[in-house]
GROMACS .gro file of C-alpha atoms in nm:
model
  167
    1MET     CA    1   8.529 -11.556 -13.980
    2THR     CA    2   8.431 -11.683 -13.617
    3LYS     CA    3   8.525 -11.461 -13.327
    4PHE     CA    4   8.690 -11.753 -13.142
    5SER     CA    5   8.943 -11.984 -13.319
    6HIS     CA    6   8.899 -12.366 -13.248
    7GLU     CA    7   9.247 -12.350 -13.081
    8PHE     CA    8   9.076 -12.096 -12.868
    9ARG     CA    9   8.728 -12.271 -12.813
   10LEU     CA   10   8.935 -12.635 -12.755
   11LYS     CA   11   9.188 -12.482 -12.467
   12LEU     CA   12   8.858 -12.317 -12.282
   13VAL     CA   13   8.710 -12.654 -12.341
   14MET     CA   14   8.948 -12.822 -12.152
   15GLU     CA   15   8.984 -12.621 -11.889
   16VAL     CA   16   8.629 -12.676 -11.824
   17GLU     CA   17   8.693 -13.076 -11.802
   18GLU     CA   18   8.991 -13.073 -11.607
   19GLY     CA   19   8.786 -12.904 -11.295
   20MET     CA   20   8.781 -12.570 -11.338
   21PRO     CA   21   8.418 -12.374 -11.282
   22LEU     CA   22   8.261 -12.310 -11.620
   23GLY     CA   23   8.164 -11.932 -11.488
   24THR     CA   24   8.544 -11.862 -11.337
   25VAL     CA   25   8.683 -11.986 -11.729
   26ALA     CA   26   8.435 -11.772 -11.885
   27ARG     CA   27   8.530 -11.444 -11.654
   28ASN     CA   28   8.904 -11.518 -11.701
   29HIS     CA   29   8.878 -11.527 -12.084
   30ASN     CA   30   8.618 -11.290 -12.132
   31VAL     CA   31   8.355 -11.519 -12.330
   32GLY     CA   32   8.027 -11.579 -12.208
   33LYS     CA   33   7.917 -11.807 -11.998
   34ARG     CA   34   7.635 -11.914 -12.256
   35ALA     CA   35   7.856 -11.955 -12.537
   36LEU     CA   36   8.123 -12.179 -12.346
   37HIS     CA   37   7.870 -12.366 -12.205
   38THR     CA   38   7.751 -12.421 -12.536
   39TRP     CA   39   8.131 -12.529 -12.684
   40VAL     CA   40   8.127 -12.773 -12.372
   41TYR     CA   41   7.814 -12.932 -12.461
   42ASN     CA   42   7.907 -12.967 -12.795
   43TYR     CA   43   8.244 -13.128 -12.735
   44ARG     CA   44   8.075 -13.372 -12.468
   45SER     CA   45   7.825 -13.491 -12.750
   46GLY     CA   46   8.038 -13.481 -12.999
   47GLY     CA   47   8.404 -13.449 -12.977
   48VAL     CA   48   8.655 -13.203 -13.130
   49GLU     CA   49   8.506 -13.186 -13.475
   50GLN     CA   50   8.175 -13.019 -13.287
   51LEU     CA   51   8.402 -12.729 -13.181
   52THR     CA   52   8.483 -12.629 -13.539
   53ALA     CA   53   8.248 -12.363 -13.663
   54VAL     CA   54   8.177 -12.477 -14.025
   55ARG     CA   55   7.913 -12.297 -14.255
   56ARG     CA   56   7.662 -12.571 -14.353
   57ARG     CA   57   7.398 -12.561 -14.643
   58TYR     CA   58   7.099 -12.743 -14.532
   59THR     CA   59   6.849 -12.831 -14.775
   60GLN     CA   60   6.493 -12.771 -14.738
   61GLU     CA   61   6.397 -13.145 -14.673
   62PHE     CA   62   6.659 -13.166 -14.411
   63LYS     CA   63   6.514 -12.844 -14.232
   64LEU     CA   64   6.145 -13.016 -14.219
   65SER     CA   65   6.304 -13.346 -14.131
   66ALA     CA   66   6.461 -13.155 -13.841
   67ILE     CA   67   6.193 -12.998 -13.730
   68GLU     CA   68   5.923 -13.282 -13.737
   69TYR     CA   69   6.193 -13.485 -13.558
   70ARG     CA   70   6.212 -13.273 -13.280
   71ARG     CA   71   5.806 -13.219 -13.239
   72ALA     CA   72   5.828 -13.627 -13.275
   73ASN     CA   73   6.083 -13.723 -13.002
   74ASP     CA   74   5.992 -13.424 -12.779
   75VAL     CA   75   6.364 -13.320 -12.746
   76SER     CA   76   6.462 -12.957 -12.668
   77TYR     CA   77   6.609 -12.779 -12.943
   78ALA     CA   78   6.960 -12.785 -12.799
   79GLN     CA   79   6.927 -13.205 -12.777
   80ALA     CA   80   6.769 -13.245 -13.133
   81ALA     CA   81   7.055 -13.022 -13.260
   82THR     CA   82   7.291 -13.236 -13.110
   83ASP     CA   83   7.155 -13.523 -13.260
   84LEU     CA   84   7.136 -13.418 -13.597
   85GLY     CA   85   7.462 -13.296 -13.616
   86ILE     CA   86   7.362 -12.885 -13.601
   87PRO     CA   87   7.652 -12.703 -13.427
   88ASN     CA   88   7.389 -12.470 -13.287
   89GLU     CA   89   7.058 -12.502 -13.100
   90GLY     CA   90   6.948 -12.138 -13.250
   91THR     CA   91   6.980 -12.253 -13.553
   92LEU     CA   92   6.692 -12.517 -13.546
   93TYR     CA   93   6.480 -12.286 -13.337
   94ASP     CA   94   6.493 -11.992 -13.651
   95TRP     CA   95   6.390 -12.257 -13.863
   96GLU     CA   96   6.095 -12.384 -13.696
   97LYS     CA   97   5.979 -12.013 -13.586
   98ARG     CA   98   6.007 -11.972 -13.981
   99TYR     CA   99   5.814 -12.277 -14.066
  100SER     CA  100   5.517 -12.163 -13.844
  101GLU     CA  101   5.529 -11.809 -13.951
  102GLN     CA  102   5.576 -11.905 -14.335
  103GLY     CA  103   5.520 -12.287 -14.361
  104PRO     CA  104   5.766 -12.471 -14.587
  105VAL     CA  105   5.841 -12.172 -14.796
  106GLY     CA  106   5.975 -11.998 -14.557
  107LEU     CA  107   6.263 -12.288 -14.507
  108GLN     CA  108   6.355 -12.252 -14.861
  109ASP     CA  109   6.748 -12.095 -14.920
  110ALA     CA  110   6.717 -11.739 -14.883
  111ARG     CA  111   6.999 -11.562 -15.099
  112ARG     CA  112   7.207 -11.341 -14.791
  113GLY     CA  113   7.420 -11.039 -14.837
  114ARG     CA  114   7.395 -10.772 -15.068
  115PRO     CA  115   7.222 -10.807 -15.421
  116PRO     CA  116   7.368 -10.810 -15.745
  117LYS     CA  117   7.375 -10.475 -15.922
  118MET     CA  118   7.109 -10.460 -16.204
  119LEU     CA  119   7.172 -10.602 -16.508
  120LYS     CA  120   7.215 -10.393 -16.820
  121LYS     CA  121   6.951 -10.390 -17.066
  122GLU     CA  122   7.052 -10.539 -17.412
  123ASN     CA  123   7.122 -10.234 -17.643
  124LYS     CA  124   6.810 -10.315 -17.872
  125ARG     CA  125   6.890 -10.221 -18.207
  126LYS     CA  126   6.651  -9.925 -18.311
  127LYS     CA  127   6.523  -9.986 -18.652
  128PRO     CA  128   6.635  -9.696 -18.868
  129MET     CA  129   6.365  -9.401 -18.858
  130THR     CA  130   6.221  -9.266 -19.199
  131ARG     CA  131   6.266  -8.903 -19.338
  132GLU     CA  132   5.931  -8.835 -19.202
  133GLU     CA  133   6.013  -8.978 -18.848
  134GLU     CA  134   6.347  -8.790 -18.824
  135LEU     CA  135   6.185  -8.457 -18.935
  136GLU     CA  136   5.939  -8.516 -18.633
  137THR     CA  137   6.168  -8.553 -18.407
  138GLU     CA  138   6.341  -8.300 -18.480
  139ASN     CA  139   6.073  -8.077 -18.452
  140ASN     CA  140   5.951  -8.168 -18.130
  141ARG     CA  141   6.348  -8.137 -18.020
  142LEU     CA  142   6.334  -7.767 -18.165
  143ARG     CA  143   5.986  -7.689 -18.019
  144MET     CA  144   6.095  -7.783 -17.679
  145GLU     CA  145   6.430  -7.531 -17.674
  146ASN     CA  146   6.212  -7.300 -17.841
  147ALA     CA  147   6.001  -7.308 -17.535
  148TYR     CA  148   6.312  -7.295 -17.262
  149LEU     CA  149   6.424  -7.009 -17.448
  150LYS     CA  150   6.137  -6.804 -17.422
  151LYS     CA  151   6.087  -6.933 -17.051
  152LEU     CA  152   6.454  -6.826 -16.963
  153ASN     CA  153   6.402  -6.465 -17.108
  154ALA     CA  154   6.086  -6.442 -16.948
  155LEU     CA  155   6.276  -6.483 -16.631
  156VAL     CA  156   6.557  -6.291 -16.726
  157ALA     CA  157   6.356  -5.946 -16.793
  158GLU     CA  158   6.128  -6.023 -16.500
  159ARG     CA  159   6.461  -6.031 -16.270
  160GLU     CA  160   6.586  -5.706 -16.450
  161LYS     CA  161   6.219  -5.544 -16.367
  162SER     CA  162   6.229  -5.586 -16.027
  163GLY     CA  163   6.613  -5.544 -15.960
  164LYS     CA  164   6.578  -5.169 -16.120
  165LYS     CA  165   6.241  -5.103 -15.884
  166THR     CA  166   6.435  -5.236 -15.575
  167LYS     CA  167   6.709  -4.964 -15.672
   0.00000   0.00000   0.00000
């Protein structure tokens, strides 16, 4: 959801279009001057449709052609964004920055948001163990249990021994 509704943006733009100073309108409605200036610019260049905040997905080819268009025509980010119908010039700036740092790979759609949870592994059916393997597994388990109990007895004996000396 956007911070400001379409109707609110249109109302502020109309106040500026009627002759009120941009700074005054921004101050009266507690909106940044830069944001209001962008809304007015978009309204003047593309009409009411440019004020609607719609999340758009752009292909890698479109992003690359937008960067090439801006460089070939030597226009500002704002002008190129308006010419290409991109609502915010910052988007075009980000694309160009990623392109210069990472190349065309940087323009691929990056998944946003929380990554999906780990998928559960398929229950692989274990092949049945032979009688010998079962006995070996049980033997190992009993050895570990025996070692654990011996260590526990040693710790209990040590505690009892040290407890008698301190009293």
